[in-house]
Amino acid sequence: MDVDFTDPGFVRDPYPRLARLREQAPVSWHEPTGRWLAAGHAAVEAVLRDRRLGRFWRDREPAAVYEPFNLLHRNQMMENEPPVHTRLRSLVARAFTRGHVERLGPAVAAEATALLETTGPEFDLLAEVAEPLAVTVIAELLGVPPADRHRLRPWSAAIVRMYEVSPSPQTEAAALTASQEFADYLRDLAERRRAEPRDDLVSRLVAVRDGTDRLSADELVASAILLLNAGHEASVNALGGGLVALLRHPDQLARLRADRGLLPAATEEMIRYDPPLHMFVRTAAADVELAGVTVPAGAEVAALLGAANRDPAVFTDPDTFDVGRDPNPHVGFGAGLHFCLGAPLARLELRTAVAALLDHAARLELAAEPVQRPTFVLRGYTAVHLTKRP
């Protein structure tokens, strides 16, 4: 069964067609994109974990035109395999520790509460809470000064639109401009932090060493931009999509209000039910058998994360939103070697923001139909208007 990833009806609700694709075969050939599609949970797990399927960056051509975009990707961990991936992730992870993320908890809670207190009886969750919260958190972590933070979201949004199946020429031009401006800004910030270190991630990335090893200037810029893009893009989309799902299931909202101990499970269910990332592409370094299908060396396989997260072979009543779901082995953060480095931060933000919303208003309702992004790979909304009542 062919799937049109750009069809507005599919983008609006991809799950019925993804279910039919999964039922047809866990792995199938998709002629329009020239890729294999993995839709079953076991097949997606295999794609994400099999070391013969990797990320092997190839510069977009013509390379001279796409150099600003290419530079950010050829030097980042997500587009490389060991030993390059191992080296980059090791150096970045030492500066991006779980303990440091957990220490951000009180500050994230205070920021979420402060943002909500400025909202009126009706407000846009994304513009007034989710976006400024996510940008503030990742900017604080990296050390981007408050006066510059308004530039981050537009740069990030322009770059990540290149990850869709068929980006337009206008999308590509905007991404190239954003890539260049973002890189120039990070180079300047890194130089300032090298001269005057502070307690932030860029300062630690500038200083971090492994024996005689350290991040090159290009690697530092690419790593910082990856963390900025992934760190707030996914958080915004996860909160928007997760809260829409919660409000559309009032019985589950009431259940969560009655038992805050369900909050960790509820936020995992938000990521499973409507994940912010739906596709992750790998390339076969050798012939690989997946679910009885041989993927030849050099071929691409797209792991469809949203399809895997609704697989009835793994999840009971997979189309049901259940804030107490346990176990919940979703693949919303990936799996294997490329498991999301920022998952602890994303989980912290989502739990904290949902808790703040529940504390802020006794009743929250959708004030209008949420406005959906016209994209599949990065799934989310552009506006989620809420009404709060005492």
mmCIF file of C-alpha atoms in Angstrom:
data_model
loop_
_atom_site.group_PDB
_atom_site.id
_atom_site.type_symbol
_atom_site.label_atom_id
_atom_site.label_comp_id
_atom_site.label_asym_id
_atom_site.label_seq_id
_atom_site.Cartn_x
_atom_site.Cartn_y
_atom_site.Cartn_z
ATOM 1 C CA MET A 1 0.000 0.000 0.000
ATOM 2 C CA ASP A 2 1.461 3.367 -1.027
ATOM 3 C CA VAL A 3 1.460 6.162 1.528
ATOM 4 C CA ASP A 4 1.588 9.820 0.502
ATOM 5 C CA PHE A 5 3.496 11.510 3.306
ATOM 6 C CA THR A 6 2.467 14.958 2.039
ATOM 7 C CA ASP A 7 -1.277 14.272 1.755
ATOM 8 C CA PRO A 8 -3.105 16.689 4.138
ATOM 9 C CA GLY A 9 -5.561 13.986 5.206
ATOM 10 C CA PHE A 10 -2.721 11.626 6.066
ATOM 11 C CA VAL A 11 -0.806 14.338 7.933
ATOM 12 C CA ARG A 12 -3.923 15.243 9.918
ATOM 13 C CA ASP A 13 -4.398 11.661 11.133
ATOM 14 C CA PRO A 14 -1.755 9.208 9.890
ATOM 15 C CA TYR A 15 -2.622 6.374 12.253
ATOM 16 C CA PRO A 16 -5.340 4.515 10.290
ATOM 17 C CA ARG A 17 -3.144 4.314 7.182
ATOM 18 C CA LEU A 18 -0.070 3.446 9.223
ATOM 19 C CA ALA A 19 -2.085 0.624 10.793
ATOM 20 C CA ARG A 20 -3.031 -0.726 7.356
ATOM 21 C CA LEU A 21 0.602 -0.463 6.265
ATOM 22 C CA ARG A 22 1.717 -2.365 9.369
ATOM 23 C CA GLU A 23 -0.970 -5.033 8.872
ATOM 24 C CA GLN A 24 0.077 -5.464 5.248
ATOM 25 C CA ALA A 25 3.686 -6.141 6.247
ATOM 26 C CA PRO A 26 6.018 -5.027 9.042
ATOM 27 C CA VAL A 27 8.529 -4.000 6.345
ATOM 28 C CA SER A 28 7.495 -2.939 2.834
ATOM 29 C CA TRP A 29 8.917 -1.159 -0.206
ATOM 30 C CA HIS A 30 7.771 2.447 -0.814
ATOM 31 C CA GLU A 31 8.263 3.350 -4.451
ATOM 32 C CA PRO A 32 7.597 7.139 -4.186
ATOM 33 C CA THR A 33 10.511 7.684 -1.781
ATOM 34 C CA GLY A 34 12.675 4.762 -2.893
ATOM 35 C CA ARG A 35 12.899 3.496 0.670
ATOM 36 C CA TRP A 36 11.870 0.505 2.710
ATOM 37 C CA LEU A 37 9.337 1.334 5.421
ATOM 38 C CA ALA A 38 9.457 -0.402 8.805
ATOM 39 C CA ALA A 39 6.070 -0.128 10.515
ATOM 40 C CA GLY A 40 5.931 -2.979 13.065
ATOM 41 C CA HIS A 41 7.353 -2.437 16.544
ATOM 42 C CA ALA A 42 9.810 -5.338 16.308
ATOM 43 C CA ALA A 43 10.938 -4.224 12.854
ATOM 44 C CA VAL A 44 11.421 -0.610 13.965
ATOM 45 C CA GLU A 45 13.388 -1.776 17.023
ATOM 46 C CA ALA A 46 15.567 -3.863 14.708
ATOM 47 C CA VAL A 47 16.181 -0.904 12.407
ATOM 48 C CA LEU A 48 17.170 1.297 15.346
ATOM 49 C CA ARG A 49 19.407 -1.305 17.011
ATOM 50 C CA ASP A 50 21.026 -3.256 14.150
ATOM 51 C CA ARG A 51 24.574 -1.929 13.745
ATOM 52 C CA ARG A 52 24.507 -2.827 10.051
ATOM 53 C CA LEU A 53 21.896 -0.084 9.614
ATOM 54 C CA GLY A 54 23.405 3.292 10.314
ATOM 55 C CA ARG A 55 23.588 6.993 9.676
ATOM 56 C CA PHE A 56 26.163 7.677 6.980
ATOM 57 C CA TRP A 57 26.053 11.344 6.126
ATOM 58 C CA ARG A 58 26.363 12.313 2.477
ATOM 59 C CA ASP A 59 26.585 15.990 1.655
ATOM 60 C CA ARG A 60 23.635 17.374 -0.237
ATOM 61 C CA GLU A 61 24.561 18.423 -3.745
ATOM 62 C CA PRO A 62 25.654 20.796 -5.087
ATOM 63 C CA ALA A 63 27.868 20.783 -2.010
ATOM 64 C CA ALA A 64 28.925 24.422 -2.406
ATOM 65 C CA VAL A 65 25.280 25.542 -2.240
ATOM 66 C CA TYR A 66 24.334 23.327 0.703
ATOM 67 C CA GLU A 67 27.572 23.785 2.689
ATOM 68 C CA PRO A 68 25.957 25.652 5.644
ATOM 69 C CA PHE A 69 23.480 22.788 6.124
ATOM 70 C CA ASN A 70 26.015 20.062 5.330
ATOM 71 C CA LEU A 71 28.537 21.401 7.851
ATOM 72 C CA LEU A 72 26.052 21.146 10.715
ATOM 73 C CA HIS A 73 25.279 17.519 9.881
ATOM 74 C CA ARG A 74 28.567 15.951 8.861
ATOM 75 C CA ASN A 75 30.006 17.070 12.212
ATOM 76 C CA GLN A 76 27.212 15.919 14.530
ATOM 77 C CA MET A 77 26.834 12.636 16.371
ATOM 78 C CA MET A 78 23.368 11.819 14.994
ATOM 79 C CA GLU A 79 24.685 11.561 11.430
ATOM 80 C CA ASN A 80 27.676 9.378 12.212
ATOM 81 C CA GLU A 81 28.437 5.830 13.332
ATOM 82 C CA PRO A 82 31.277 4.505 15.511
ATOM 83 C CA PRO A 83 34.041 5.382 15.967
ATOM 84 C CA VAL A 84 33.092 8.993 15.086
ATOM 85 C CA HIS A 85 29.729 8.759 16.851
ATOM 86 C CA THR A 86 31.312 7.233 19.948
ATOM 87 C CA ARG A 87 33.866 10.015 20.194
ATOM 88 C CA LEU A 88 31.388 12.876 19.659
ATOM 89 C CA ARG A 89 28.726 11.478 21.979
ATOM 90 C CA SER A 90 31.273 10.759 24.690
ATOM 91 C CA LEU A 91 32.635 14.301 24.608
ATOM 92 C CA VAL A 92 29.178 15.906 24.577
ATOM 93 C CA ALA A 93 27.680 13.550 27.176
ATOM 94 C CA ARG A 94 30.336 14.485 29.716
ATOM 95 C CA ALA A 95 29.135 18.070 29.535
ATOM 96 C CA PHE A 96 25.447 17.088 29.342
ATOM 97 C CA THR A 97 25.124 14.946 32.435
ATOM 98 C CA ARG A 98 21.884 13.618 33.873
ATOM 99 C CA GLY A 99 22.707 15.191 37.233
ATOM 100 C CA HIS A 100 22.977 18.631 35.667
ATOM 101 C CA VAL A 101 19.621 18.147 33.938
ATOM 102 C CA GLU A 102 17.935 17.041 37.166
ATOM 103 C CA ARG A 103 19.242 20.118 38.963
ATOM 104 C CA LEU A 104 17.260 22.198 36.475
ATOM 105 C CA GLY A 105 13.964 20.842 37.887
ATOM 106 C CA PRO A 106 13.115 23.710 40.277
ATOM 107 C CA ALA A 107 14.055 26.348 37.687
ATOM 108 C CA VAL A 108 11.913 24.662 35.006
ATOM 109 C CA ALA A 109 8.949 24.513 37.404
ATOM 110 C CA ALA A 110 9.367 28.170 38.363
ATOM 111 C CA GLU A 111 9.562 29.244 34.715
ATOM 112 C CA ALA A 112 6.473 27.229 33.740
ATOM 113 C CA THR A 113 4.497 28.725 36.630
ATOM 114 C CA ALA A 114 5.653 32.261 35.814
ATOM 115 C CA LEU A 115 4.650 31.895 32.162
ATOM 116 C CA LEU A 116 1.204 30.573 33.073
ATOM 117 C CA GLU A 117 0.619 33.425 35.505
ATOM 118 C CA THR A 118 0.969 35.930 32.653
ATOM 119 C CA THR A 119 -1.739 34.246 30.560
ATOM 120 C CA GLY A 120 -5.330 35.420 30.346
ATOM 121 C CA PRO A 121 -8.563 33.397 30.521
ATOM 122 C CA GLU A 122 -7.831 32.193 26.982
ATOM 123 C CA PHE A 123 -4.284 31.609 25.778
ATOM 124 C CA ASP A 124 -2.180 29.824 23.181
ATOM 125 C CA LEU A 125 -0.340 27.007 24.921
ATOM 126 C CA LEU A 126 2.418 26.944 22.303
ATOM 127 C CA ALA A 127 3.167 30.643 21.823
ATOM 128 C CA GLU A 128 2.706 31.668 25.451
ATOM 129 C CA VAL A 129 4.004 28.658 27.373
ATOM 130 C CA ALA A 130 5.545 25.749 25.456
ATOM 131 C CA GLU A 131 7.853 27.692 23.131
ATOM 132 C CA PRO A 132 9.226 30.231 25.638
ATOM 133 C CA LEU A 133 9.626 27.481 28.257
ATOM 134 C CA ALA A 134 11.539 25.158 25.938
ATOM 135 C CA VAL A 135 13.737 27.934 24.554
ATOM 136 C CA THR A 136 14.494 29.271 28.046
ATOM 137 C CA VAL A 137 15.429 25.843 29.397
ATOM 138 C CA ILE A 138 17.776 24.838 26.581
ATOM 139 C CA ALA A 139 19.207 28.373 26.317
ATOM 140 C CA GLU A 140 19.954 28.382 30.052
ATOM 141 C CA LEU A 141 21.573 24.963 29.737
ATOM 142 C CA LEU A 142 23.782 26.070 26.852
ATOM 143 C CA GLY A 143 24.417 29.589 28.109
ATOM 144 C CA VAL A 144 22.713 31.679 25.403
ATOM 145 C CA PRO A 145 22.166 35.189 26.819
ATOM 146 C CA PRO A 146 18.516 36.251 27.335
ATOM 147 C CA ALA A 147 18.835 39.084 24.801
ATOM 148 C CA ASP A 148 19.629 36.568 22.023
ATOM 149 C CA ARG A 149 17.055 33.861 22.769
ATOM 150 C CA HIS A 150 14.352 35.218 20.494
ATOM 151 C CA ARG A 151 16.544 34.200 17.543
ATOM 152 C CA LEU A 152 16.749 30.506 18.437
ATOM 153 C CA ARG A 153 13.229 29.312 17.636
ATOM 154 C CA PRO A 154 13.089 30.813 14.088
ATOM 155 C CA TRP A 155 16.527 29.396 13.253
ATOM 156 C CA SER A 156 15.625 25.960 14.574
ATOM 157 C CA ALA A 157 12.212 25.866 12.878
ATOM 158 C CA ALA A 158 13.755 26.756 9.515
ATOM 159 C CA ILE A 159 16.470 24.085 9.759
ATOM 160 C CA VAL A 160 14.264 21.185 10.865
ATOM 161 C CA ARG A 161 11.812 21.719 7.999
ATOM 162 C CA MET A 162 14.547 20.280 5.777
ATOM 163 C CA TYR A 163 13.889 16.874 7.358
ATOM 164 C CA GLU A 164 10.482 16.496 5.729
ATOM 165 C CA VAL A 165 10.063 14.066 2.838
ATOM 166 C CA SER A 166 9.914 16.708 0.059
ATOM 167 C CA PRO A 167 11.073 20.162 1.199
ATOM 168 C CA SER A 168 10.256 23.014 -1.181
ATOM 169 C CA PRO A 169 12.924 25.328 -2.702
ATOM 170 C CA GLN A 170 11.711 28.076 -0.350
ATOM 171 C CA THR A 171 12.127 25.744 2.625
ATOM 172 C CA GLU A 172 15.655 24.857 1.521
ATOM 173 C CA ALA A 173 16.643 28.506 1.046
ATOM 174 C CA ALA A 174 15.362 29.438 4.502
ATOM 175 C CA ALA A 175 17.179 26.455 6.057
ATOM 176 C CA LEU A 176 20.477 27.412 4.441
ATOM 177 C CA THR A 177 20.214 30.999 5.682
ATOM 178 C CA ALA A 178 19.308 29.829 9.184
ATOM 179 C CA SER A 179 22.162 27.274 9.206
ATOM 180 C CA GLN A 180 24.711 29.946 8.340
ATOM 181 C CA GLU A 181 23.392 32.515 10.815
ATOM 182 C CA PHE A 182 23.052 29.963 13.612
ATOM 183 C CA ALA A 183 26.587 28.639 13.048
ATOM 184 C CA ASP A 184 28.061 32.137 12.983
ATOM 185 C CA TYR A 185 26.304 32.967 16.227
ATOM 186 C CA LEU A 186 27.509 29.794 17.998
ATOM 187 C CA ARG A 187 31.101 30.358 16.856
ATOM 188 C CA ASP A 188 31.016 33.821 18.368
ATOM 189 C CA LEU A 189 29.423 32.543 21.596
ATOM 190 C CA ALA A 190 32.014 29.771 21.873
ATOM 191 C CA GLU A 191 34.832 32.310 21.542
ATOM 192 C CA ARG A 192 33.274 34.456 24.261
ATOM 193 C CA ARG A 193 32.948 31.447 26.570
ATOM 194 C CA ARG A 194 36.504 30.353 25.814
ATOM 195 C CA ALA A 195 37.724 33.794 26.923
ATOM 196 C CA GLU A 196 35.341 34.030 29.893
ATOM 197 C CA PRO A 197 33.980 30.591 30.925
ATOM 198 C CA ARG A 198 30.689 30.356 32.798
ATOM 199 C CA ASP A 199 28.639 27.579 34.345
ATOM 200 C CA ASP A 200 26.963 26.519 31.104
ATOM 201 C CA LEU A 201 27.153 23.812 28.467
ATOM 202 C CA VAL A 202 28.965 25.816 25.783
ATOM 203 C CA SER A 203 31.712 26.659 28.291
ATOM 204 C CA ARG A 204 32.036 22.973 29.160
ATOM 205 C CA LEU A 205 32.025 21.945 25.484
ATOM 206 C CA VAL A 206 34.812 24.436 24.804
ATOM 207 C CA ALA A 207 36.848 23.027 27.668
ATOM 208 C CA VAL A 208 35.982 19.319 27.537
ATOM 209 C CA ARG A 209 38.854 16.959 26.786
ATOM 210 C CA ASP A 210 39.359 13.223 26.453
ATOM 211 C CA GLY A 211 43.091 12.818 26.882
ATOM 212 C CA THR A 212 44.337 15.057 24.097
ATOM 213 C CA ASP A 213 40.980 15.050 22.301
ATOM 214 C CA ARG A 214 38.473 17.860 22.165
ATOM 215 C CA LEU A 215 35.677 19.033 19.903
ATOM 216 C CA SER A 216 36.838 20.950 16.852
ATOM 217 C CA ALA A 217 35.245 24.342 16.193
ATOM 218 C CA ASP A 218 32.901 22.803 13.585
ATOM 219 C CA GLU A 219 32.035 19.879 15.879
ATOM 220 C CA LEU A 220 31.254 22.191 18.775
ATOM 221 C CA VAL A 221 28.932 24.321 16.624
ATOM 222 C CA ALA A 222 27.208 21.252 15.149
ATOM 223 C CA SER A 223 26.797 19.642 18.581
ATOM 224 C CA ALA A 224 25.400 22.781 20.196
ATOM 225 C CA ILE A 225 22.922 23.337 17.356
ATOM 226 C CA LEU A 226 21.822 19.687 17.478
ATOM 227 C CA LEU A 227 21.126 20.038 21.200
ATOM 228 C CA LEU A 228 19.319 23.335 20.692
ATOM 229 C CA ASN A 229 17.172 22.044 17.827
ATOM 230 C CA ALA A 230 16.365 18.676 19.355
ATOM 231 C CA GLY A 231 16.157 20.051 22.871
ATOM 232 C CA HIS A 232 13.333 22.470 22.270
ATOM 233 C CA GLU A 233 11.686 21.383 19.006
ATOM 234 C CA ALA A 234 10.673 18.006 20.408
ATOM 235 C CA SER A 235 9.669 19.498 23.765
ATOM 236 C CA VAL A 236 7.290 22.010 22.180
ATOM 237 C CA ASN A 237 5.668 19.394 19.950
ATOM 238 C CA ALA A 238 5.440 16.807 22.732
ATOM 239 C CA LEU A 239 3.688 19.220 25.101
ATOM 240 C CA GLY A 240 1.309 20.498 22.424
ATOM 241 C CA GLY A 241 0.388 17.052 21.122
ATOM 242 C CA GLY A 242 0.312 15.510 24.581
ATOM 243 C CA LEU A 243 -2.006 18.100 26.074
ATOM 244 C CA VAL A 244 -4.365 17.945 23.092
ATOM 245 C CA ALA A 245 -4.572 14.166 23.586
ATOM 246 C CA LEU A 246 -5.194 14.622 27.319
ATOM 247 C CA LEU A 247 -7.947 17.210 26.808
ATOM 248 C CA ARG A 248 -9.627 15.057 24.177
ATOM 249 C CA HIS A 249 -9.847 12.264 26.757
ATOM 250 C CA PRO A 250 -11.554 13.943 29.731
ATOM 251 C CA ASP A 251 -11.813 10.677 31.645
ATOM 252 C CA GLN A 252 -8.019 10.371 31.554
ATOM 253 C CA LEU A 253 -7.588 14.022 32.505
ATOM 254 C CA ALA A 254 -9.837 13.464 35.540
ATOM 255 C CA ARG A 255 -7.864 10.340 36.405
ATOM 256 C CA LEU A 256 -4.581 12.251 36.312
ATOM 257 C CA ARG A 257 -5.969 15.115 38.383
ATOM 258 C CA ALA A 258 -7.105 12.609 41.005
ATOM 259 C CA ASP A 259 -3.747 10.800 41.107
ATOM 260 C CA ARG A 260 -0.643 12.889 40.402
ATOM 261 C CA GLY A 261 1.418 9.754 40.912
ATOM 262 C CA LEU A 262 0.390 8.855 37.359
ATOM 263 C CA LEU A 263 2.256 11.856 35.932
ATOM 264 C CA PRO A 264 5.404 9.953 34.818
ATOM 265 C CA ALA A 265 3.293 7.268 33.113
ATOM 266 C CA ALA A 266 1.005 9.911 31.602
ATOM 267 C CA THR A 267 3.861 11.807 29.983
ATOM 268 C CA GLU A 268 5.291 8.581 28.540
ATOM 269 C CA GLU A 269 1.847 7.866 27.108
ATOM 270 C CA MET A 270 1.744 11.327 25.519
ATOM 271 C CA ILE A 271 4.961 10.520 23.677
ATOM 272 C CA ARG A 272 3.728 7.066 22.641
ATOM 273 C CA TYR A 273 0.246 8.104 21.563
ATOM 274 C CA ASP A 274 1.248 10.996 19.293
ATOM 275 C CA PRO A 275 5.059 11.220 19.091
ATOM 276 C CA PRO A 276 6.729 14.463 17.975
ATOM 277 C CA LEU A 277 9.081 12.544 15.643
ATOM 278 C CA HIS A 278 7.580 10.032 13.226
ATOM 279 C CA MET A 279 10.414 8.974 10.961
ATOM 280 C CA PHE A 280 14.075 8.129 11.405
ATOM 281 C CA VAL A 281 16.011 6.940 8.339
ATOM 282 C CA ARG A 282 18.906 4.452 8.340
ATOM 283 C CA THR A 283 21.097 3.140 5.514
ATOM 284 C CA ALA A 284 22.156 -0.495 5.139
ATOM 285 C CA ALA A 285 25.927 -0.984 5.234
ATOM 286 C CA ALA A 286 25.399 -4.617 4.184
ATOM 287 C CA ASP A 287 22.493 -6.832 3.181
ATOM 288 C CA VAL A 288 20.162 -6.999 6.193
ATOM 289 C CA GLU A 289 17.163 -9.245 6.733
ATOM 290 C CA LEU A 290 14.248 -7.493 8.437
ATOM 291 C CA ALA A 291 10.976 -9.324 9.119
ATOM 292 C CA GLY A 292 11.682 -11.760 6.285
ATOM 293 C CA VAL A 293 12.650 -9.020 3.814
ATOM 294 C CA THR A 294 16.215 -8.562 2.576
ATOM 295 C CA VAL A 295 17.218 -4.906 2.526
ATOM 296 C CA PRO A 296 20.199 -4.641 0.161
ATOM 297 C CA ALA A 297 23.387 -2.801 1.018
ATOM 298 C CA GLY A 298 23.065 0.900 0.252
ATOM 299 C CA ALA A 299 19.267 0.958 0.574
ATOM 300 C CA GLU A 300 17.488 3.255 3.022
ATOM 301 C CA VAL A 301 15.010 2.098 5.650
ATOM 302 C CA ALA A 302 12.602 4.530 7.302
ATOM 303 C CA ALA A 303 11.637 3.547 10.835
ATOM 304 C CA LEU A 304 8.056 4.779 11.351
ATOM 305 C CA LEU A 305 7.995 5.498 15.070
ATOM 306 C CA GLY A 306 4.317 6.408 15.274
ATOM 307 C CA ALA A 307 3.325 3.165 13.571
ATOM 308 C CA ALA A 308 5.489 1.144 15.962
ATOM 309 C CA ASN A 309 3.952 2.927 18.949
ATOM 310 C CA ARG A 310 0.480 1.713 17.935
ATOM 311 C CA ASP A 311 1.425 -1.924 17.250
ATOM 312 C CA PRO A 312 -1.195 -4.221 18.886
ATOM 313 C CA ALA A 313 1.425 -6.966 19.151
ATOM 314 C CA VAL A 314 3.093 -4.873 21.864
ATOM 315 C CA PHE A 315 0.467 -2.464 23.207
ATOM 316 C CA THR A 316 -2.950 -3.475 24.545
ATOM 317 C CA ASP A 317 -5.655 -1.325 22.925
ATOM 318 C CA PRO A 318 -2.975 0.727 21.130
ATOM 319 C CA ASP A 319 -5.363 3.400 19.857
ATOM 320 C CA THR A 320 -6.560 4.070 23.422
ATOM 321 C CA PHE A 321 -4.969 6.921 25.372
ATOM 322 C CA ASP A 322 -4.214 5.526 28.835
ATOM 323 C CA VAL A 323 -2.412 7.727 31.382
ATOM 324 C CA GLY A 324 -1.617 4.686 33.507
ATOM 325 C CA ARG A 325 -0.231 2.495 30.719
ATOM 326 C CA ASP A 326 2.364 0.099 32.062
ATOM 327 C CA PRO A 327 4.493 -1.299 30.558
ATOM 328 C CA ASN A 328 4.997 1.263 27.818
ATOM 329 C CA PRO A 329 8.005 0.321 25.633
ATOM 330 C CA HIS A 330 7.447 3.119 23.100
ATOM 331 C CA VAL A 331 10.173 4.179 20.684
ATOM 332 C CA GLY A 332 9.431 7.901 20.829
ATOM 333 C CA PHE A 333 13.027 8.648 21.833
ATOM 334 C CA GLY A 334 14.521 6.112 19.435
ATOM 335 C CA ALA A 335 16.557 3.126 20.585
ATOM 336 C CA GLY A 336 20.032 1.689 20.440
ATOM 337 C CA LEU A 337 23.151 3.672 19.637
ATOM 338 C CA HIS A 338 21.261 6.843 18.680
ATOM 339 C CA PHE A 339 18.834 6.875 21.618
ATOM 340 C CA CYS A 340 18.032 10.523 22.324
ATOM 341 C CA LEU A 341 20.744 12.065 24.501
ATOM 342 C CA GLY A 342 18.269 14.743 25.618
ATOM 343 C CA ALA A 343 15.528 12.318 26.715
ATOM 344 C CA PRO A 344 15.976 13.131 30.453
ATOM 345 C CA LEU A 345 15.564 16.850 29.728
ATOM 346 C CA ALA A 346 12.528 16.264 27.485
ATOM 347 C CA ARG A 347 10.869 14.106 30.156
ATOM 348 C CA LEU A 348 11.608 16.676 32.859
ATOM 349 C CA GLU A 349 10.109 19.517 30.821
ATOM 350 C CA LEU A 350 7.007 17.564 29.866
ATOM 351 C CA ARG A 351 6.265 16.359 33.412
ATOM 352 C CA THR A 352 6.902 19.792 34.879
ATOM 353 C CA ALA A 353 4.805 21.671 32.315
ATOM 354 C CA VAL A 354 1.829 19.299 32.644
ATOM 355 C CA ALA A 355 1.978 19.539 36.446
ATOM 356 C CA ALA A 356 2.065 23.334 36.258
ATOM 357 C CA LEU A 357 -0.936 23.383 33.933
ATOM 358 C CA LEU A 358 -2.940 21.155 36.278
ATOM 359 C CA ASP A 359 -1.991 23.358 39.255
ATOM 360 C CA HIS A 360 -2.827 26.563 37.397
ATOM 361 C CA ALA A 361 -6.448 25.909 36.514
ATOM 362 C CA ALA A 362 -9.146 23.663 37.932
ATOM 363 C CA ARG A 363 -10.502 23.250 34.397
ATOM 364 C CA LEU A 364 -8.702 23.434 31.072
ATOM 365 C CA GLU A 365 -10.550 23.136 27.774
ATOM 366 C CA LEU A 366 -9.743 23.517 24.103
ATOM 367 C CA ALA A 367 -10.991 26.956 23.060
ATOM 368 C CA ALA A 368 -10.789 26.068 19.358
ATOM 369 C CA GLU A 369 -9.669 23.247 17.112
ATOM 370 C CA PRO A 370 -5.859 23.075 17.363
ATOM 371 C CA VAL A 371 -3.991 24.240 14.255
ATOM 372 C CA GLN A 372 -1.814 21.414 13.000
ATOM 373 C CA ARG A 373 1.579 21.688 11.344
ATOM 374 C CA PRO A 374 1.419 20.572 7.689
ATOM 375 C CA THR A 375 4.303 18.135 8.217
ATOM 376 C CA PHE A 376 4.604 14.418 8.953
ATOM 377 C CA VAL A 377 8.180 13.740 10.065
ATOM 378 C CA LEU A 378 8.050 16.389 12.793
ATOM 379 C CA ARG A 379 4.481 16.221 14.040
ATOM 380 C CA GLY A 380 2.867 18.939 16.092
ATOM 381 C CA TYR A 381 0.670 22.023 16.166
ATOM 382 C CA THR A 382 1.234 25.680 15.378
ATOM 383 C CA ALA A 383 -1.474 26.864 17.792
ATOM 384 C CA VAL A 384 -3.328 25.256 20.707
ATOM 385 C CA HIS A 385 -5.787 27.757 22.214
ATOM 386 C CA LEU A 386 -6.980 26.896 25.693
ATOM 387 C CA THR A 387 -9.631 28.256 28.010
ATOM 388 C CA LYS A 388 -9.054 28.037 31.753
ATOM 389 C CA ARG A 389 -11.865 28.083 34.265
ATOM 390 C CA PRO A 390 -11.800 28.232 38.068
#
